[in-house]
Short mmCIF file of C-alpha atoms and ligand atoms in Angstrom, two decimals:
data_model
loop_
_atom_site.label_atom_id
_atom_site.label_comp_id
_atom_site.label_asym_id
_atom_site.label_seq_id
_atom_site.Cartn_x
_atom_site.Cartn_y
_atom_site.Cartn_z
CA MET A 1 108.11 66.40 91.24
CA ARG A 2 105.50 68.75 92.73
CA ASN A 3 106.02 72.51 92.41
CA PHE A 4 105.67 74.40 95.69
CA TRP A 5 105.68 78.09 96.55
CA ILE A 6 106.12 79.03 100.22
CA ASP A 7 104.92 82.34 101.67
CA THR A 8 106.40 82.87 105.11
CA ASP A 9 107.10 85.25 107.98
CA THR A 10 110.18 83.12 108.66
CA ALA A 11 110.69 82.63 112.33
CA SER A 12 111.64 79.40 114.04
CA ASP A 13 108.69 77.20 113.18
CA ASP A 14 108.51 78.52 109.61
CA ALA A 15 112.19 77.61 109.21
CA VAL A 16 111.53 73.98 110.10
CA ALA A 17 108.60 73.90 107.66
CA ILE A 18 110.77 75.35 104.88
CA LEU A 19 113.45 72.76 105.64
CA MET A 20 110.85 69.97 105.36
CA ALA A 21 109.85 71.14 101.88
CA LEU A 22 113.43 71.72 100.68
CA ARG A 23 114.46 68.24 101.82
CA ALA A 24 111.41 66.44 100.35
CA ALA A 25 112.59 64.30 97.42
CA ASP A 26 109.45 64.89 95.33
CA VAL A 27 109.12 68.65 95.84
CA ASN A 28 110.57 71.50 93.80
CA VAL A 29 110.30 74.75 95.76
CA LEU A 30 110.00 77.33 93.00
CA GLY A 31 110.31 80.28 95.34
CA ILE A 32 109.90 81.64 98.83
CA SER A 33 108.17 84.96 99.46
CA ALA A 34 108.87 86.69 102.75
CA VAL A 35 106.10 88.64 104.46
CA SER A 36 105.94 90.83 107.56
CA GLY A 37 104.52 88.86 110.50
CA ASN A 38 106.41 87.33 113.40
CA ILE A 39 109.23 89.77 112.68
CA PRO A 40 109.95 92.48 110.08
CA VAL A 41 110.13 91.17 106.51
CA GLU A 42 113.89 91.86 106.24
CA LYS A 43 114.56 89.58 109.22
CA GLY A 44 112.19 86.97 107.84
CA ALA A 45 113.93 86.99 104.48
CA ARG A 46 117.30 86.67 106.26
CA ASN A 47 116.08 83.64 108.21
CA ALA A 48 114.62 82.05 105.07
CA ARG A 49 117.92 82.50 103.19
CA TYR A 50 119.83 80.96 106.10
CA THR A 51 117.48 77.96 106.05
CA VAL A 52 117.81 77.56 102.26
CA GLU A 53 121.60 77.63 102.54
CA LEU A 54 121.59 75.14 105.43
CA CYS A 55 119.74 72.76 103.10
CA GLY A 56 122.35 73.30 100.38
CA LYS A 57 119.86 74.88 97.99
CA LYS A 58 119.70 78.12 95.98
CA THR A 59 115.92 78.59 96.12
CA PRO A 60 115.07 82.23 95.41
CA VAL A 61 113.88 84.24 98.43
CA TYR A 62 111.94 87.39 97.55
CA MET A 63 110.99 90.31 99.77
CA GLY A 64 107.25 90.89 100.09
CA ALA A 65 104.96 93.14 102.09
CA SER A 66 106.63 95.07 104.89
CA ARG A 67 103.40 95.51 106.88
CA PRO A 68 99.73 94.38 106.87
CA LEU A 69 97.37 95.91 104.28
CA LEU A 70 95.80 98.38 106.70
CA ARG A 71 96.85 97.69 110.26
CA GLU A 72 100.01 98.20 112.30
CA PRO A 73 102.40 95.22 112.48
CA VAL A 74 102.16 92.91 115.50
CA TRP A 75 105.54 91.28 116.18
CA ALA A 76 105.98 87.91 117.94
CA TYR A 77 109.42 88.48 119.49
CA PHE A 78 108.05 87.15 122.79
CA PHE A 79 107.70 83.72 121.22
CA HIS A 80 110.46 83.47 118.64
CA GLY A 81 113.19 85.73 120.08
CA GLU A 82 114.64 89.02 118.77
CA ASP A 83 115.99 87.44 115.57
CA GLY A 84 112.99 85.13 115.22
CA MET A 85 115.34 82.18 115.54
CA GLY A 86 115.64 81.65 119.27
CA ASN A 87 118.32 84.36 119.51
CA MET A 88 120.79 81.98 117.87
CA ASN A 89 122.15 84.95 115.88
CA TYR A 90 122.97 82.79 112.91
CA PRO A 91 125.40 84.37 110.39
CA GLU A 92 124.12 86.17 107.28
CA ALA A 93 123.63 83.69 104.43
CA THR A 94 125.80 84.22 101.35
CA LEU A 95 122.66 83.61 99.25
CA PRO A 96 121.38 87.14 98.48
CA VAL A 97 117.77 88.26 98.50
CA THR A 98 116.47 87.68 94.97
CA GLU A 99 115.81 90.86 93.02
CA GLY A 100 112.19 91.66 92.29
CA ASN A 101 109.00 91.99 94.23
CA ALA A 102 107.75 88.81 95.91
CA VAL A 103 104.13 89.38 94.91
CA LEU A 104 104.96 89.79 91.22
CA ALA A 105 107.38 86.85 91.32
CA PHE A 106 104.64 84.68 92.85
CA ILE A 107 102.16 85.76 90.15
CA ASP A 108 104.70 84.90 87.45
CA ALA A 109 105.37 81.47 89.02
CA VAL A 110 101.65 80.62 89.12
CA ARG A 111 101.14 81.75 85.53
CA ALA A 112 104.17 79.69 84.46
CA HIS A 113 102.78 76.57 86.17
CA PRO A 114 98.99 76.78 85.80
CA GLY A 115 97.33 73.91 87.67
CA ASP A 116 100.72 72.64 88.79
CA ILE A 117 101.72 74.70 91.79
CA THR A 118 100.99 74.11 95.48
CA LEU A 119 101.01 77.21 97.67
CA VAL A 120 101.87 76.84 101.36
CA THR A 121 101.29 79.94 103.49
CA LEU A 122 102.96 80.11 106.88
CA GLY A 123 102.38 83.74 107.85
CA PRO A 124 99.90 86.61 107.46
CA LEU A 125 98.24 86.54 104.02
CA THR A 126 99.26 90.03 102.94
CA ASN A 127 101.35 88.95 99.92
CA ILE A 128 98.70 86.54 98.67
CA ALA A 129 95.93 89.14 99.03
CA LEU A 130 97.98 91.61 97.00
CA ALA A 131 98.65 88.91 94.39
CA VAL A 132 94.99 88.07 93.84
CA ARG A 133 94.10 91.76 93.69
CA ILE A 134 96.73 92.38 91.02
CA ALA A 135 96.10 89.10 89.15
CA PRO A 136 92.70 87.55 89.96
CA ASP A 137 93.31 84.92 87.27
CA ILE A 138 95.86 83.13 89.47
CA ALA A 139 93.21 81.93 91.96
CA LYS A 140 92.09 79.13 89.67
CA LYS A 141 95.63 78.35 88.48
CA ILE A 142 96.85 77.42 91.97
CA SER A 143 96.37 73.65 92.38
CA MET A 144 95.95 73.82 96.16
CA CYS A 145 96.81 76.18 98.99
CA TYR A 146 97.57 74.91 102.48
CA THR A 147 97.31 77.72 105.00
CA MET A 148 98.62 77.62 108.54
CA GLY A 149 96.09 79.91 110.08
CA GLY A 150 92.87 80.35 111.93
CA ALA A 151 91.18 78.35 114.60
CA ALA A 152 88.12 76.40 113.52
CA VAL A 153 85.39 76.69 116.20
CA THR A 154 87.98 76.84 118.96
CA LEU A 155 90.39 78.99 120.94
CA GLY A 156 92.72 81.47 119.30
CA ASN A 157 96.27 82.08 120.49
CA VAL A 158 97.11 85.75 120.15
CA SER A 159 93.55 86.63 121.19
CA PRO A 160 90.78 84.44 122.63
CA ALA A 161 89.16 84.48 119.18
CA ALA A 162 91.98 84.55 116.65
CA GLU A 163 95.19 82.84 115.59
CA PHE A 164 98.22 85.07 114.93
CA ASN A 165 98.56 84.81 111.12
CA ILE A 166 94.93 85.78 110.57
CA TYR A 167 94.85 88.31 113.45
CA VAL A 168 97.82 90.27 112.08
CA ASP A 169 96.15 90.94 108.72
CA PRO A 170 92.47 89.98 108.86
CA GLU A 171 91.61 92.04 105.78
CA ALA A 172 94.18 90.09 103.74
CA ALA A 173 92.85 86.79 105.06
CA GLY A 174 89.31 87.79 104.11
CA ILE A 175 90.43 88.67 100.57
CA VAL A 176 92.25 85.36 100.17
CA PHE A 177 89.47 83.26 101.71
CA HIS A 178 86.99 84.74 99.19
CA SER A 179 89.38 84.77 96.20
CA GLY A 180 88.47 81.35 94.83
CA ILE A 181 91.87 79.86 95.63
CA PRO A 182 91.30 76.18 96.64
CA LEU A 183 92.44 76.44 100.26
CA MET A 184 92.75 74.07 103.19
CA MET A 185 92.86 75.83 106.55
CA VAL A 186 95.06 74.08 109.12
CA GLY A 187 94.29 75.84 112.36
CA TRP A 188 96.32 76.37 115.46
CA GLU A 189 94.25 73.72 117.23
CA HIS A 190 96.25 71.07 115.36
CA CYS A 191 99.53 72.29 116.82
CA ARG A 192 98.96 71.75 120.52
CA GLY A 193 99.02 68.98 123.11
CA GLU A 194 99.93 65.60 121.64
CA ALA A 195 100.88 67.23 118.32
CA ASN A 196 103.78 68.95 120.14
CA LEU A 197 107.16 67.32 120.50
CA ASN A 198 107.52 66.28 124.14
CA ASP A 199 110.85 66.08 125.99
CA GLU A 200 111.50 62.47 124.98
CA GLU A 201 110.75 63.22 121.34
CA MET A 202 113.01 66.28 121.39
CA ALA A 203 115.78 64.15 122.94
CA MET A 204 115.29 61.60 120.16
CA VAL A 205 115.55 64.35 117.54
CA ARG A 206 118.76 65.58 119.17
CA SER A 207 120.10 62.03 118.99
CA PHE A 208 119.90 62.17 115.17
CA LYS A 209 123.08 64.28 115.45
CA THR A 210 122.44 66.03 112.14
CA PRO A 211 122.76 69.77 111.42
CA PHE A 212 119.03 69.74 110.56
CA ALA A 213 117.96 68.20 113.88
CA ASP A 214 120.18 70.58 115.87
CA PHE A 215 118.90 73.56 113.84
CA ALA A 216 115.24 72.62 114.42
CA LEU A 217 115.73 72.44 118.17
CA ASP A 218 118.21 75.30 118.59
CA CYS A 219 116.22 77.93 116.65
CA ASN A 220 113.11 76.98 118.61
CA ALA A 221 114.73 77.45 122.01
CA THR A 222 112.59 80.47 122.97
CA ALA A 223 109.48 78.83 121.49
CA ILE A 224 110.00 75.82 123.76
CA ALA A 225 110.48 77.99 126.85
CA THR A 226 107.54 80.27 126.01
CA ASN A 227 105.24 77.39 125.18
CA GLN A 228 105.77 76.04 128.68
CA LYS A 229 105.41 79.41 130.45
CA TRP A 230 102.55 80.86 128.34
CA LEU A 231 100.48 77.81 127.58
CA GLY A 232 101.60 75.45 130.32
CA GLU A 233 102.09 72.86 127.61
CA PRO A 234 105.19 70.72 127.46
CA GLY A 235 107.54 70.60 124.56
CA LEU A 236 107.61 72.26 121.21
CA SER A 237 104.58 73.42 119.26
CA LEU A 238 105.27 73.54 115.49
CA PRO A 239 102.29 75.09 113.67
CA ASP A 240 103.99 75.71 110.32
CA PRO A 241 105.65 72.26 110.13
CA VAL A 242 102.26 70.62 110.83
CA THR A 243 100.75 72.51 107.89
CA MET A 244 103.76 71.70 105.71
CA ALA A 245 103.37 68.01 106.65
CA VAL A 246 99.74 68.13 105.44
CA ALA A 247 100.87 69.79 102.20
CA LEU A 248 103.57 67.15 101.69
CA ASP A 249 101.22 64.27 102.54
CA PRO A 250 97.53 65.34 102.42
CA ALA A 251 96.53 61.97 103.95
CA ILE A 252 97.85 63.33 107.24
CA CYS A 253 94.62 65.29 107.41
CA LEU A 254 92.28 62.53 108.62
CA HIS A 255 89.07 64.53 108.64
CA HIS A 256 88.29 67.67 106.64
CA GLY A 257 85.26 69.30 105.13
CA SER A 258 84.29 72.23 102.94
CA CYS A 259 82.55 75.00 104.86
CA TYR A 260 81.72 78.65 104.45
CA VAL A 261 84.41 80.51 106.40
CA ASP A 262 84.60 84.26 106.91
CA VAL A 263 87.09 86.41 108.81
CA ASP A 264 86.05 89.10 111.26
CA THR A 265 87.56 92.52 110.56
CA THR A 266 84.97 94.70 112.28
CA SER A 267 85.48 94.18 116.01
CA GLU A 268 88.60 94.49 118.15
CA VAL A 269 87.20 91.69 120.35
CA THR A 270 86.96 89.12 117.56
CA ARG A 271 89.42 90.67 115.08
CA GLY A 272 90.82 87.88 112.87
CA MET A 273 88.40 85.23 114.08
CA THR A 274 87.88 82.54 111.41
CA VAL A 275 84.13 82.06 111.62
CA VAL A 276 83.35 78.55 110.32
CA ASP A 277 79.75 77.83 109.28
CA GLN A 278 79.76 74.13 110.19
CA LEU A 279 75.96 73.81 110.06
CA GLY A 280 75.44 75.71 106.81
CA VAL A 281 73.16 78.26 108.48
CA THR A 282 74.49 81.16 106.40
CA ASN A 283 73.38 79.48 103.16
CA GLN A 284 76.67 80.72 101.70
CA PRO A 285 78.62 78.46 99.32
CA ALA A 286 81.55 76.67 100.96
CA ASN A 287 84.86 78.40 100.22
CA ILE A 288 87.36 76.73 102.53
CA ASP A 289 88.34 73.11 103.18
CA VAL A 290 88.70 72.98 106.96
CA CYS A 291 91.10 70.45 108.50
CA TRP A 292 89.38 68.96 111.56
CA LYS A 293 91.82 66.20 112.56
CA ILE A 294 95.38 65.18 111.76
CA ASN A 295 97.30 61.92 112.04
CA VAL A 296 99.74 62.97 114.76
CA ALA A 297 102.02 59.94 114.45
CA ARG A 298 102.35 60.42 110.68
CA TRP A 299 103.00 64.17 111.07
CA LYS A 300 105.85 63.46 113.49
CA GLU A 301 107.24 60.66 111.32
CA LEU A 302 107.42 63.02 108.35
CA LEU A 303 109.14 65.66 110.49
CA TYR A 304 111.72 63.14 111.73
CA GLN A 305 112.43 61.97 108.16
CA SER A 306 113.29 65.54 107.18
CA LEU A 307 115.62 66.05 110.15
CA LYS A 308 117.72 62.91 109.76
O1 RIB B 1 99.91 81.14 115.21
C1 RIB B 1 101.06 80.48 114.76
C2 RIB B 1 101.56 81.08 113.49
O2 RIB B 1 101.94 82.43 113.71
C3 RIB B 1 102.83 80.39 112.95
O3 RIB B 1 102.84 80.52 111.55
C4 RIB B 1 103.93 81.21 113.54
O4 RIB B 1 105.13 81.16 112.77
C5 RIB B 1 103.33 82.59 113.45
O5 RIB B 1 103.50 83.05 112.11
CA1 CA B 2 104.80 81.56 110.49
#
């Protein structure tokens, strides 16, 4: 069994990623830390608890940071709906929020499993930045971190330069990227085009006739509609599930490489841009393993397995 910790701003794509981990036979999700991002942290924690309960688990869900380190929150209701879950207005889970601060609980989990804990981050990196500031020793005790975030030498989403998770709290991302945590960055570029579920694939998922398949499609209803309208791309883009698939099966990342990566926090034009030094011109030591290409068929296969 592999120990996982998931940090998430649980909206609709996060929920599918959490479900993938909870339903993986060889993964033990030690805890889930909610962070402000797509929606306020209370709503994110509520969505995470609902997802845990849907999977028949009792995984602890902790409340983390209620806003970025320095900046004002930037909500993503336009994409995920008012409740973050496609306005499905799911009922409150009976599973309560676990007592205790998410950041301290995460630090304790890493220290209890040194070298044997995989961190998957699906939202802004506020909680993780706070954790490494409080307990720098954890950076080298985390086996591997897979981060849904950034855009490596390509277009952003929430701004021309930056992807949402990094844009929302660029200071936190900078702290984490320079913390020494072994981190693979899976950028938004891997969650577009052919990596999306097209209409036929969504119909096939619906044909599984399982509560998990219905949940994955239903809670992403606004994401599907917005993806079409905003990006003119068909189907359903699932950034967090793509990153979770890489964490569950690292071979899904077909091409990756260690580069020096920094995060812009100085300009409003390029706020949150993940600046990747592909050519080594900064002479800075590589700090991030950048995912450059994924195996789309394998990513989708893994998703389908978790929804059946
Ligand atoms: O840019 C996509 C990312 O921002 C995903 O993690 C989505 O859930 C939002 O957090
Ligand atoms: Ca997310």
